[in-house]
C-alpha cells in the first residue's frame, strides 16, 4: 500500500514482470534458449548476407526479425539483474547474477556478431537496394544505422575478443564504481548529533534551509569521497584510458566521435549547442547575484546553490506528489496520464531511499515485451516531485515506443531527454498557474531556474570537463586526484564566475558522477534536451491542443528514424545555431520574472 509520507516508505518495484526472483528457472531457461537459437541462427544465415548482389530483401528481413527476437530474449536476464543490483548492491548474489548474465550474454552476442559484420561489409549499392525495399521498411533505420559504423568495425575475431574482455574490463570497473558509491556512508554532524547517511541522503541536505546543515553535508560528502579517492581516481583513469584504446582500435579521431555517432548528430551541431550555452552563461551569474541578495549572504558558495530562499515548506507526501504529476500530465493529454498511472498502480517504481540502493534516478526501458521501470530516491522536496515528472516522462516515452521493437524502440540520447524535460515543464507550469502567493511563487521560480541551470549550463560544463579529462589522460598519462580536481574546477568556474565561490570541498565532486563512468559524453544530451524542450514548449503554447498528437507521435517513433528527421516534422531544425537561442530565451525570461517578483516583495 502506498503511504503518503515524505520518504515514500514501502514504494518499491515489483520486477515480477521480468522474473519472479533471482532463482526463477525462467531466467536461466531464457539464456539457454537464446544460446540455442543463436547457434541455429548462425548455421542458417552465416555467409548469406555479404554476397555479391546482396541478400534477398525478404530473406534479410526474416533474419533481422529473428535476430531481434533472440537479442531481446538474451537481454532480459541481464536487465533484470541490473535492476536488482541497482535496488540493493549489498547481497553478493545480486552482483554474481550481474556477472553471470553479462558473461552468458557475451557468448550469445558473439554467436550473432557475424550478421552485423557481414551486413556492414556488404558493398553500398546492394546494401542500399535492400534498405530501400518494401520488405525491409520496418527495419530501414536500424539497417542504415549499422552501416554508419563501417569505418569503425574490426574483424569478427577481434570484435569477439573485445566483447569478452569487456566483462573483466570496463563493465567490471563500472560495477565496482556503483558498488562503492552505493555502499558508502557519509558522516554528517547536525545540531551536535552525528548521522551516517548514504549518497542520496547527504546530497539531499544540500537543499536544506540551514546553512550550517548544508556546510556539514558538503564536509561529510567530501570526506567520504576523499576516503575512497585512491580507488575512484584509479577507476576514472582506467576507464578513460580504455576509451582511448577503443578509439584507437576503431579509428575514432576524437573522444566524442563515437558518442556523436550513436546520438546521430554531428560535432558541429554539438559545438554550436555548447558554445551558445556558454555565450548565454551570464544569466547564471546574474541569477546567483540575485540569490545572494535574497539569502542575505556576503557570498554564495557551492553548497548554497540550491538553498531555499525562504524557510522550506512542509515536505510533499508521496501521494500528493503522485497526484500533482498525474494532474499535470492529464492537463496535456489524458493518454499520458493513463500511461503514467500504470507505473504507480502496477509497482513499476522504486522510490524509497535506503542503504545499498543506487543514488540518483533513472528509467530503464527494459524490453518491449515487458515495460519500463523507474528508480528514484524520494525525500519529499518539491525538487523530488520534478524528478518524478522527469523519470515518468522517460517512462511514458519508452512505453509508447515499445511497438518499434527491441532494435528501434530506444531513441538516441539527443532525443532521450525530450519527454522527461517536457514532463517537468508540465508540472512546473501547472504549479505556477496555481500559485498566487508571491513568496511561494518566487520559491517555485528559483527552484525551476536552478534545475534548468543544472540541466543546461552545468551539464555543458561537465562535458567540457570530460573533454579536458580525456585530452589530459592521453597527453599526460595517468592523472592524480589533484589533477582531476584542477580540470573539474576549471570547467565549473567558467559557469559561475564571481557569482559563486567554489570551495576546496567542491574540488572532489567529480568523483561521484556516474555518467562519466557508464556513458562518456552523455551529459551534453541533457543540455540538448532541455533547450529543445523549452523551444518545443513555446510551440505548444502557441499551437495548443493541435500540438499534442504531433508530440505523442514524436515519442511513439522511438528510435525508428533519425532525430533530425523527426524534429523537422514539427518545425524544428537543430542544425541551425539560431535554434539554440530560441531555447535560451525562456531561461532569461524566468530569471527576469524572478527579479520582478522579488522586487515586489
Coordinates of C-alpha atoms in Angstrom, one line a residue:
X1 CA 0.0 0.0 0.0
X2 CA 1.3 3.4 -0.9
X3 CA 1.9 5.7 2.0
X4 CA 1.6 9.5 1.8
X5 CA 4.8 10.2 3.6
X6 CA 7.9 12.2 2.7
X7 CA 10.1 9.1 2.3
X8 CA 7.8 7.0 0.0
X9 CA 8.1 4.2 2.6
X10 CA 7.3 0.9 1.0
X11 CA 7.2 2.2 -2.5
X12 CA 9.3 -0.5 -4.1
X13 CA 9.1 -2.0 -7.5
X14 CA 7.8 -5.5 -8.4
X15 CA 10.2 -7.0 -11.0
X16 CA 8.0 -10.0 -11.4
X17 CA 7.0 -9.0 -15.0
X18 CA 10.6 -9.8 -15.9
X19 CA 11.3 -12.7 -13.5
X20 CA 9.8 -13.9 -10.2
X21 CA 13.1 -14.0 -8.4
X22 CA 16.9 -14.4 -9.0
X23 CA 16.3 -18.2 -8.8
X24 CA 13.4 -18.2 -11.3
X25 CA 14.1 -21.1 -13.6
X26 CA 12.7 -19.0 -16.5
X27 CA 15.8 -16.7 -16.3
X28 CA 18.3 -19.4 -17.0
X29 CA 15.9 -21.0 -19.5
X30 CA 15.9 -17.8 -21.4
X31 CA 19.6 -17.7 -21.6
X32 CA 19.8 -21.4 -22.6
X33 CA 17.1 -21.0 -25.3
X34 CA 18.6 -17.8 -26.6
X35 CA 22.0 -19.5 -26.9
X36 CA 20.5 -22.4 -28.8
X37 CA 18.6 -20.1 -31.1
X38 CA 21.8 -18.0 -31.7
X39 CA 23.6 -21.2 -32.8
X40 CA 20.8 -22.2 -35.1
X41 CA 20.7 -18.6 -36.5
X42 CA 24.4 -18.7 -37.3
X43 CA 24.1 -22.0 -39.0
X44 CA 21.2 -20.7 -41.2
X45 CA 22.4 -17.2 -42.1
X46 CA 26.2 -17.2 -41.9
X47 CA 27.6 -16.5 -45.4
X48 CA 24.3 -15.4 -46.9
X49 CA 24.4 -11.7 -46.2
X50 CA 27.6 -10.3 -47.7
X51 CA 27.1 -11.8 -51.2
X52 CA 27.9 -10.0 -54.5
X53 CA 24.4 -8.9 -55.4
X54 CA 23.2 -8.5 -51.8
X55 CA 20.8 -10.8 -50.0
X56 CA 17.2 -11.1 -51.0
X57 CA 15.3 -8.4 -49.0
X58 CA 12.7 -10.9 -47.7
X59 CA 15.5 -13.2 -46.5
X60 CA 17.2 -10.3 -44.8
X61 CA 14.0 -9.0 -43.2
X62 CA 13.3 -12.5 -41.8
X63 CA 16.9 -12.7 -40.5
X64 CA 16.6 -9.3 -38.7
X65 CA 13.3 -10.2 -37.1
X66 CA 14.8 -13.5 -35.7
X67 CA 17.9 -11.6 -34.6
X68 CA 15.8 -9.1 -32.8
X69 CA 13.8 -11.8 -31.0
X70 CA 16.9 -13.6 -29.9
X71 CA 18.6 -10.4 -28.8
X72 CA 15.6 -9.4 -26.7
X73 CA 15.4 -12.8 -25.0
X74 CA 19.1 -12.7 -24.2
X75 CA 19.0 -9.2 -22.8
X76 CA 16.1 -9.8 -20.5
X77 CA 18.1 -11.6 -17.8
X78 CA 20.9 -9.1 -17.7
X79 CA 18.4 -6.2 -17.5
X80 CA 16.6 -7.9 -14.6
X81 CA 20.0 -8.5 -12.9
X82 CA 20.9 -4.8 -13.3
X83 CA 17.7 -3.6 -11.8
X84 CA 18.0 -6.0 -8.9
X85 CA 21.6 -4.8 -8.3
X86 CA 20.6 -1.1 -8.5
X87 CA 17.9 -1.6 -5.9
X88 CA 20.4 -3.2 -3.5
X89 CA 24.1 -3.7 -4.2
X90 CA 24.8 -5.4 -0.9
X91 CA 23.8 -9.1 -1.4
X92 CA 26.6 -10.9 -3.1
X93 CA 24.2 -12.9 -5.1
X94 CA 23.0 -9.7 -6.8
X95 CA 26.5 -9.0 -8.1
X96 CA 27.0 -12.6 -9.0
X97 CA 23.8 -12.6 -11.1
X98 CA 25.0 -9.4 -12.9
X99 CA 28.3 -11.2 -13.7
X100 CA 26.7 -14.4 -14.8
X101 CA 24.2 -12.7 -17.1
X102 CA 26.8 -10.5 -18.6
X103 CA 29.0 -13.5 -19.4
X104 CA 26.2 -15.5 -20.9
X105 CA 25.1 -12.5 -22.8
X106 CA 28.5 -12.1 -24.3
X107 CA 28.5 -15.7 -25.5
X108 CA 25.2 -15.1 -27.3
X109 CA 26.2 -11.8 -28.8
X110 CA 29.4 -13.3 -30.1
X111 CA 27.5 -16.1 -31.8
X112 CA 25.3 -13.5 -33.5
X113 CA 28.1 -11.0 -34.3
X114 CA 28.7 -12.3 -37.8
X115 CA 25.4 -10.9 -39.1
X116 CA 26.2 -7.3 -38.2
X117 CA 29.7 -7.7 -39.7
X118 CA 28.5 -9.3 -42.9
X119 CA 25.9 -6.6 -43.3
X120 CA 28.4 -3.8 -42.7
X121 CA 30.9 -5.4 -45.1
X122 CA 28.3 -5.5 -48.0
X123 CA 29.0 -3.0 -50.8
X124 CA 27.0 0.2 -50.7
X125 CA 24.9 -0.3 -53.8
X126 CA 23.5 -3.7 -52.9
X127 CA 23.0 -2.7 -49.3
X128 CA 21.1 0.5 -50.3
X129 CA 18.7 -1.6 -52.5
X130 CA 17.9 -3.8 -49.6
X131 CA 17.4 -0.8 -47.3
X132 CA 15.0 0.8 -49.8
X133 CA 13.0 -2.3 -50.3
X134 CA 9.4 -2.7 -49.0
X135 CA 10.3 -5.9 -47.3
X136 CA 12.8 -4.1 -45.0
X137 CA 10.7 -1.0 -44.4
X138 CA 10.2 -1.7 -40.7
X139 CA 14.0 -2.1 -40.1
X140 CA 15.1 0.6 -42.5
X141 CA 16.6 3.0 -39.9
X142 CA 18.2 0.1 -37.9
X143 CA 20.0 -1.2 -41.0
X144 CA 21.1 2.2 -42.1
X145 CA 22.5 3.0 -38.7
X146 CA 24.5 -0.2 -38.5
X147 CA 26.3 0.8 -41.7
X148 CA 27.4 4.1 -40.3
X149 CA 29.8 2.1 -38.1
X150 CA 31.5 0.6 -41.2
X151 CA 34.8 2.6 -40.8
X152 CA 35.0 1.7 -37.1
X153 CA 34.3 -2.1 -37.1
X154 CA 37.0 -4.7 -36.6
X155 CA 37.2 -8.3 -37.8
X156 CA 35.0 -10.9 -36.2
X157 CA 37.7 -12.5 -34.0
X158 CA 38.8 -9.0 -32.8
X159 CA 35.2 -8.0 -32.0
X160 CA 34.7 -11.2 -30.1
X161 CA 37.8 -10.6 -28.0
X162 CA 36.7 -7.1 -27.2
X163 CA 33.2 -8.2 -26.2
X164 CA 34.5 -11.0 -24.0
X165 CA 37.2 -8.8 -22.3
X166 CA 34.6 -6.0 -21.6
X167 CA 33.2 -8.1 -18.8
X168 CA 36.5 -8.0 -16.9
X169 CA 37.4 -4.6 -18.2
X170 CA 35.0 -1.5 -18.5
X171 CA 31.9 -3.3 -17.3
X172 CA 33.7 -4.6 -14.2
X173 CA 35.1 -1.2 -13.3
X174 CA 31.7 0.4 -13.8
X175 CA 30.1 -2.2 -11.5
X176 CA 32.9 -1.6 -8.9
X177 CA 32.2 2.2 -9.1
X178 CA 28.4 1.6 -8.5
X179 CA 29.0 -0.8 -5.6
X180 CA 31.5 1.6 -3.9
X181 CA 29.2 4.6 -4.2
X182 CA 26.1 2.7 -3.2
X183 CA 27.7 1.3 -0.1
X184 CA 29.5 4.5 1.1
X185 CA 28.2 6.1 4.3
X186 CA 28.8 9.8 4.8
X187 CA 29.2 11.1 8.4
X188 CA 27.4 14.4 9.0
X189 CA 27.1 16.3 12.3
X190 CA 23.8 18.2 12.7
X191 CA 22.9 20.0 15.9
X192 CA 25.7 18.1 17.7
X193 CA 24.3 14.8 16.6
X194 CA 26.4 12.6 14.2
X195 CA 24.4 10.9 11.4
X196 CA 25.6 8.3 8.9
X197 CA 23.9 8.8 5.5
X198 CA 24.1 7.2 2.1
X199 CA 24.8 9.2 -1.0
X200 CA 21.1 10.2 -1.6
X201 CA 20.7 11.3 2.0
X202 CA 23.8 13.5 2.1
X203 CA 23.0 15.1 -1.3
X204 CA 19.5 15.9 -0.1
X205 CA 21.0 18.0 2.7
X206 CA 22.5 20.4 0.2
X207 CA 18.9 21.7 -0.3
X208 CA 18.3 22.3 3.4
X209 CA 17.4 25.8 4.5
X210 CA 20.0 25.9 7.3
X211 CA 23.4 27.0 6.0
X212 CA 25.2 25.1 8.8
X213 CA 23.5 21.9 7.7
X214 CA 24.5 22.5 4.0
X215 CA 28.1 23.1 5.1
X216 CA 28.1 20.0 7.2
X217 CA 26.7 18.0 4.3
X218 CA 29.4 19.4 2.0
X219 CA 32.1 18.4 4.5
X220 CA 30.6 14.9 5.0
X221 CA 30.3 14.3 1.3
X222 CA 33.8 15.4 0.7
X223 CA 35.3 13.3 3.5
X224 CA 33.5 10.2 2.2
X225 CA 34.7 10.7 -1.3
X226 CA 38.3 11.5 -0.2
X227 CA 38.4 8.3 1.9
X228 CA 38.0 6.4 -1.4
X229 CA 39.8 8.8 -3.6
X230 CA 42.6 6.3 -4.5
X231 CA 40.1 3.8 -5.8
X232 CA 37.8 6.3 -7.5
X233 CA 40.7 8.1 -9.2
X234 CA 42.1 4.7 -10.4
X235 CA 38.6 3.8 -11.8
X236 CA 38.4 7.1 -13.7
X237 CA 41.9 6.6 -15.1
X238 CA 41.3 3.1 -16.2
X239 CA 38.0 3.8 -18.0
X240 CA 39.3 7.0 -19.7
X241 CA 42.3 5.0 -20.9
X242 CA 40.1 2.1 -22.0
X243 CA 38.1 4.7 -24.1
X244 CA 41.3 5.9 -25.7
X245 CA 42.3 2.3 -26.6
X246 CA 38.9 1.7 -28.1
X247 CA 39.1 4.9 -30.1
X248 CA 42.5 3.9 -31.4
X249 CA 41.4 0.4 -32.4
X250 CA 38.2 1.6 -34.0
X251 CA 39.8 4.7 -35.8
X252 CA 37.8 7.3 -34.0
X253 CA 39.7 10.6 -34.3
X254 CA 38.1 12.3 -31.3
X255 CA 37.0 11.0 -27.9
X256 CA 33.5 12.3 -28.6
X257 CA 33.1 10.9 -32.1
X258 CA 31.7 7.5 -31.0
X259 CA 29.0 9.3 -28.9
X260 CA 28.1 11.6 -31.7
X261 CA 27.7 8.6 -34.0
X262 CA 25.4 6.9 -31.5
X263 CA 23.5 10.1 -31.0
X264 CA 23.0 10.6 -34.7
X265 CA 24.4 14.1 -34.5
X266 CA 27.4 15.9 -36.0
X267 CA 30.2 17.5 -34.0
X268 CA 29.4 21.0 -35.4
X269 CA 25.8 20.9 -34.0
X270 CA 27.0 19.8 -30.6
X271 CA 29.6 22.6 -30.5
X272 CA 27.0 25.1 -31.6
X273 CA 24.8 24.0 -28.7
X274 CA 27.7 24.1 -26.2
X275 CA 29.0 27.5 -27.4
X276 CA 25.5 29.0 -27.4
X277 CA 25.0 27.9 -23.8
X278 CA 28.4 29.2 -22.7
X279 CA 27.8 32.5 -24.5
X280 CA 24.5 32.8 -22.7
X281 CA 26.0 31.9 -19.3
X282 CA 25.8 35.5 -18.0
X283 CA 22.2 34.6 -16.9
X284 CA 23.7 32.2 -14.4
X285 CA 25.9 34.8 -12.8
X286 CA 23.1 37.3 -12.9
X287 CA 20.7 34.9 -11.1
X288 CA 23.2 34.0 -8.4
X289 CA 23.9 37.6 -7.6
X290 CA 20.1 37.9 -7.1
X291 CA 20.1 34.8 -4.9
X292 CA 22.9 36.2 -2.8
X293 CA 20.8 39.2 -2.0
X294 CA 17.7 37.1 -1.3
X295 CA 19.6 34.9 1.1
X296 CA 21.3 37.9 2.7
X297 CA 24.7 36.4 2.3
X298 CA 28.1 38.1 1.6
X299 CA 28.8 35.4 -0.9
X300 CA 27.2 32.3 -2.4
X301 CA 29.3 29.2 -2.2
X302 CA 28.8 25.9 -4.0
X303 CA 26.8 24.5 -1.1
X304 CA 24.5 27.5 -1.2
X305 CA 23.5 27.0 -4.8
X306 CA 20.3 25.0 -4.1
X307 CA 19.4 26.6 -0.7
X308 CA 15.7 27.5 -0.4
X309 CA 15.3 31.3 -0.5
X310 CA 12.6 31.1 2.2
X311 CA 12.1 28.7 5.1
X312 CA 11.2 25.4 3.5
X313 CA 7.6 24.4 3.2
X314 CA 6.3 21.2 4.7
X315 CA 7.5 18.1 2.9
X316 CA 5.4 16.9 0.0
X317 CA 4.0 13.4 0.7
X318 CA 4.4 10.7 -1.9
X319 CA 0.6 10.6 -2.5
X320 CA 0.4 14.3 -3.1
X321 CA 3.4 14.2 -5.4
X322 CA 1.8 11.4 -7.4
X323 CA -1.4 13.4 -7.9
X324 CA 0.4 16.6 -8.8
X325 CA 2.4 14.8 -11.6
X326 CA -0.6 12.9 -12.9
X327 CA -2.8 16.0 -12.9
X328 CA -0.2 17.9 -14.9
X329 CA 0.1 15.1 -17.4
X330 CA -3.6 15.0 -17.7
X331 CA -3.7 18.7 -18.5
X332 CA -1.7 18.0 -21.5
X333 CA -3.1 14.6 -22.6
X334 CA -5.3 12.1 -20.8
X335 CA -3.4 9.4 -22.6
X336 CA -0.2 10.5 -21.0
X337 CA -1.8 10.4 -17.5
X338 CA -3.2 6.9 -18.3
X339 CA 0.2 5.6 -19.1
X340 CA 1.9 7.3 -16.2
X341 CA -0.7 6.0 -13.8
X342 CA 0.4 2.4 -14.7
X343 CA 3.8 3.0 -13.1
X344 CA 2.1 3.7 -9.7
X345 CA -0.7 1.2 -9.9
X346 CA 1.4 -1.7 -11.0
X347 CA 4.5 -1.1 -8.9
X348 CA 6.9 -0.1 -11.7
X349 CA 8.5 2.5 -9.4
X350 CA 11.1 2.1 -6.7
X351 CA 11.1 5.3 -4.7
X352 CA 12.0 4.8 -1.1
X353 CA 15.6 5.8 -0.1
X354 CA 17.5 3.1 1.6
X355 CA 21.0 1.8 2.3
X356 CA 22.5 -0.2 -0.5
X357 CA 20.3 1.4 -3.2
X358 CA 21.9 3.2 -6.1
X359 CA 21.7 7.0 -5.8
X360 CA 20.1 9.3 -8.2
X361 CA 17.2 8.4 -10.6
X362 CA 16.7 6.6 -13.9
X363 CA 14.1 5.0 -16.1
X364 CA 15.1 1.6 -17.6
X365 CA 13.3 0.8 -20.8
X366 CA 13.9 -2.9 -20.3
X367 CA 12.5 -4.9 -23.3
X368 CA 9.4 -4.2 -25.4
X369 CA 7.7 -7.4 -24.3
X370 CA 7.7 -6.0 -20.7
X371 CA 7.6 -2.3 -19.8
X372 CA 9.9 0.4 -18.3
X373 CA 10.9 0.6 -14.6
X374 CA 11.7 3.8 -12.7
X375 CA 14.1 4.1 -9.9
X376 CA 14.4 7.3 -7.7
X377 CA 15.1 8.3 -4.2
X378 CA 12.2 10.4 -2.9
X379 CA 12.8 12.7 0.1
X380 CA 9.7 14.8 0.0
X381 CA 11.1 18.0 -1.5
X382 CA 9.5 19.9 -4.4
X383 CA 12.5 19.1 -6.4
X384 CA 11.8 15.4 -5.9
X385 CA 8.3 16.0 -7.4
X386 CA 10.0 17.3 -10.5
X387 CA 12.2 14.2 -10.5
X388 CA 9.1 12.0 -10.6
X389 CA 7.8 14.1 -13.5
X390 CA 11.2 13.7 -15.3
X391 CA 11.6 10.0 -14.9
X392 CA 7.9 9.3 -15.7
X393 CA 8.5 11.3 -18.9
X394 CA 11.2 8.9 -19.8
X395 CA 8.8 6.0 -18.8
X396 CA 6.0 7.3 -21.0
X397 CA 8.4 7.7 -23.9
X398 CA 9.8 4.2 -23.5
X399 CA 6.3 2.7 -23.1
X400 CA 4.8 4.2 -26.2
X401 CA 7.9 3.4 -28.3
X402 CA 7.8 -0.3 -27.5
X403 CA 5.8 -1.0 -30.7
X404 CA 9.0 -0.2 -32.6
X405 CA 10.6 -3.4 -31.3
X406 CA 13.8 -4.1 -29.4
X407 CA 16.2 -2.7 -32.1
X408 CA 14.3 0.6 -32.7
X409 CA 12.4 1.5 -29.5
X410 CA 15.2 3.4 -27.8
X411 CA 16.0 6.8 -29.2
X412 CA 19.4 8.4 -29.5
X413 CA 20.4 10.2 -26.3
X414 CA 19.9 13.6 -28.1
X415 CA 16.2 12.8 -28.1
X416 CA 16.1 10.7 -24.9
X417 CA 15.6 13.7 -22.6
X418 CA 12.8 15.2 -24.6
X419 CA 9.8 13.6 -22.8
X420 CA 11.5 13.8 -19.4
X421 CA 12.2 17.5 -19.5
X422 CA 8.8 18.1 -21.1
X423 CA 7.2 16.3 -18.2
X424 CA 9.0 18.6 -15.8
X425 CA 7.7 21.7 -17.7
X426 CA 4.1 20.4 -17.5
X427 CA 4.3 20.1 -13.7
X428 CA 6.1 23.4 -13.3
X429 CA 3.6 25.2 -15.5
X430 CA 0.7 23.8 -13.5
X431 CA 2.2 24.7 -10.2
X432 CA 3.0 28.2 -11.4
X433 CA -0.6 28.8 -12.6
X434 CA -2.0 27.7 -9.3
X435 CA 0.4 29.7 -7.1
X436 CA -0.7 33.2 -6.2
X437 CA 1.4 33.8 -3.1
X438 CA 4.4 35.9 -4.1
X439 CA 6.9 34.2 -1.8
X440 CA 5.8 30.7 -2.8
X441 CA 5.8 31.8 -6.5
X442 CA 9.3 33.1 -6.2
X443 CA 10.5 29.9 -4.5
X444 CA 8.9 27.9 -7.3
X445 CA 10.6 30.1 -9.9
X446 CA 14.0 29.8 -8.2
X447 CA 13.7 26.0 -8.0
X448 CA 12.9 25.8 -11.7
X449 CA 15.7 28.2 -12.7
X450 CA 18.3 26.2 -10.6
X451 CA 17.1 22.9 -12.1
X452 CA 17.3 24.4 -15.6
X453 CA 20.8 25.7 -14.9
X454 CA 21.8 22.2 -13.8
X455 CA 20.4 20.7 -16.9
X456 CA 21.9 23.2 -19.4
X457 CA 24.9 25.1 -18.1
X458 CA 26.2 22.6 -15.6
X459 CA 25.9 19.7 -18.0
X460 CA 27.8 21.6 -20.7
X461 CA 30.5 22.3 -18.0
X462 CA 30.5 18.6 -17.2
X463 CA 31.1 17.9 -20.9
X464 CA 33.9 20.4 -21.1
X465 CA 35.4 18.6 -18.0
X466 CA 35.2 15.3 -19.9
X467 CA 36.9 16.8 -22.9
X468 CA 39.8 18.1 -20.8
X469 CA 39.9 14.8 -18.8
X470 CA 40.3 12.7 -21.9
X471 CA 42.7 15.1 -23.5
X472 CA 44.9 15.3 -20.4
X473 CA 44.9 11.5 -19.9
X474 CA 46.1 11.0 -23.5
X475 CA 48.7 13.7 -23.2
X476 CA 49.9 13.4 -19.7
X477 CA 49.4 9.7 -18.8
X478 CA 47.7 8.6 -15.6
X479 CA 46.2 11.6 -13.7
X480 CA 46.3 12.2 -10.0
X481 CA 43.2 13.1 -8.0
X482 CA 44.6 16.7 -7.7
X483 CA 45.0 17.0 -11.5
X484 CA 41.4 15.7 -11.9
X485 CA 40.3 18.3 -9.4
X486 CA 42.0 21.1 -11.3
X487 CA 40.3 20.1 -14.5
X488 CA 37.0 20.0 -12.7
X489 CA 37.3 23.4 -11.1
X490 CA 38.4 25.0 -14.5
X491 CA 35.2 23.7 -16.2
X492 CA 32.9 24.7 -13.3
X493 CA 34.4 28.2 -12.6
X494 CA 33.6 29.1 -16.2
X495 CA 29.9 28.7 -15.4
X496 CA 29.7 30.6 -12.1
X497 CA 32.4 33.2 -12.4
X498 CA 32.5 35.5 -9.4
X499 CA 28.8 34.8 -8.5
X500 CA 29.5 31.5 -6.7
X501 CA 32.7 30.7 -4.8
X502 CA 33.7 27.1 -5.3
X503 CA 35.2 25.8 -2.1
X504 CA 38.0 23.3 -1.6
X505 CA 35.4 20.6 -0.9
X506 CA 33.9 21.1 -4.4
X507 CA 37.2 20.1 -6.0
X508 CA 36.3 16.4 -5.2
X509 CA 32.8 16.3 -6.5
X510 CA 33.8 14.9 -9.9
X511 CA 34.3 11.6 -8.3
X512 CA 30.6 10.6 -7.7
X513 CA 29.1 11.4 -11.1
X514 CA 28.1 8.1 -12.7
X515 CA 27.7 9.4 -16.3
X516 CA 31.5 9.8 -16.6
X517 CA 31.7 6.1 -15.8
X518 CA 28.8 4.5 -17.6
X519 CA 28.2 6.8 -20.6
X520 CA 31.1 9.0 -21.6
X521 CA 30.0 12.3 -23.1
X522 CA 26.3 11.6 -22.2
X523 CA 26.0 15.0 -20.4
X524 CA 25.6 17.3 -23.5
X525 CA 22.4 15.4 -24.3
X526 CA 20.8 16.9 -21.1
X527 CA 21.6 20.4 -22.4
X528 CA 20.3 19.4 -25.9
X529 CA 17.1 18.0 -24.4
X530 CA 16.4 21.0 -22.1
X531 CA 16.9 23.6 -24.8
X532 CA 15.0 21.5 -27.3
X533 CA 12.0 21.1 -24.9
X534 CA 12.0 24.8 -24.0
X535 CA 11.7 25.5 -27.7
X536 CA 9.0 22.8 -28.2
X537 CA 7.1 24.2 -25.2
X538 CA 7.0 27.6 -26.8
X539 CA 5.5 25.9 -29.9
X540 CA 3.0 24.1 -27.7
X541 CA 2.0 27.4 -26.0
X542 CA 1.3 28.8 -29.5
X543 CA -0.5 25.8 -31.0
X544 CA -2.3 24.4 -28.0
X545 CA -4.2 21.1 -28.5
X546 CA -3.1 20.7 -32.1
X547 CA 0.4 20.2 -30.9
X548 CA -0.4 17.2 -28.6
X549 CA -0.9 14.5 -31.3
X550 CA 2.3 15.6 -33.1
X551 CA 4.2 15.4 -29.8
X552 CA 2.8 11.9 -29.0
X553 CA 3.7 10.7 -32.5
X554 CA 7.2 12.0 -31.9
X555 CA 7.5 9.9 -28.7
X556 CA 6.0 6.8 -30.3
X557 CA 8.5 6.9 -33.2
X558 CA 11.2 5.9 -30.7
X559 CA 14.5 5.4 -32.5
X560 CA 12.9 4.2 -35.8
X561 CA 14.0 7.5 -37.5
X562 CA 16.9 9.9 -37.2
X563 CA 16.2 12.7 -34.6
X564 CA 16.7 15.5 -37.2
X565 CA 14.0 13.8 -39.4
X566 CA 11.5 13.5 -36.5
X567 CA 12.1 17.1 -35.4
X568 CA 11.7 18.6 -38.8
X569 CA 8.1 17.3 -38.9
X570 CA 7.2 19.6 -36.1
X571 CA 9.1 22.6 -37.5
X572 CA 12.5 22.2 -35.7
X573 CA 15.9 22.4 -37.3
X574 CA 18.6 21.7 -34.7
X575 CA 21.4 22.2 -37.3
X576 CA 20.8 26.0 -37.2
X577 CA 22.8 27.8 -34.5
X578 CA 19.9 30.2 -34.1
X579 CA 17.7 27.4 -32.8
X580 CA 19.6 27.2 -29.5
X581 CA 18.9 30.9 -28.9
X582 CA 15.2 30.0 -29.0
X583 CA 15.7 27.6 -26.1
X584 CA 17.9 30.0 -24.1
X585 CA 15.3 32.9 -24.3
X586 CA 12.8 31.3 -21.9
X587 CA 15.6 30.8 -19.3
X588 CA 16.3 34.5 -19.3
X589 CA 12.6 35.2 -19.1
X590 CA 12.4 33.0 -15.9
X591 CA 15.2 34.9 -14.3
X592 CA 13.6 38.3 -15.2
X593 CA 10.3 37.1 -13.8
X594 CA 12.1 36.1 -10.6
X595 CA 13.6 39.5 -10.3
X596 CA 10.2 41.2 -10.8
X597 CA 8.6 39.0 -8.1
X598 CA 11.5 39.6 -5.8
X599 CA 11.3 43.4 -6.3
X600 CA 7.6 43.3 -5.4
X601 CA 8.2 41.7 -2.0

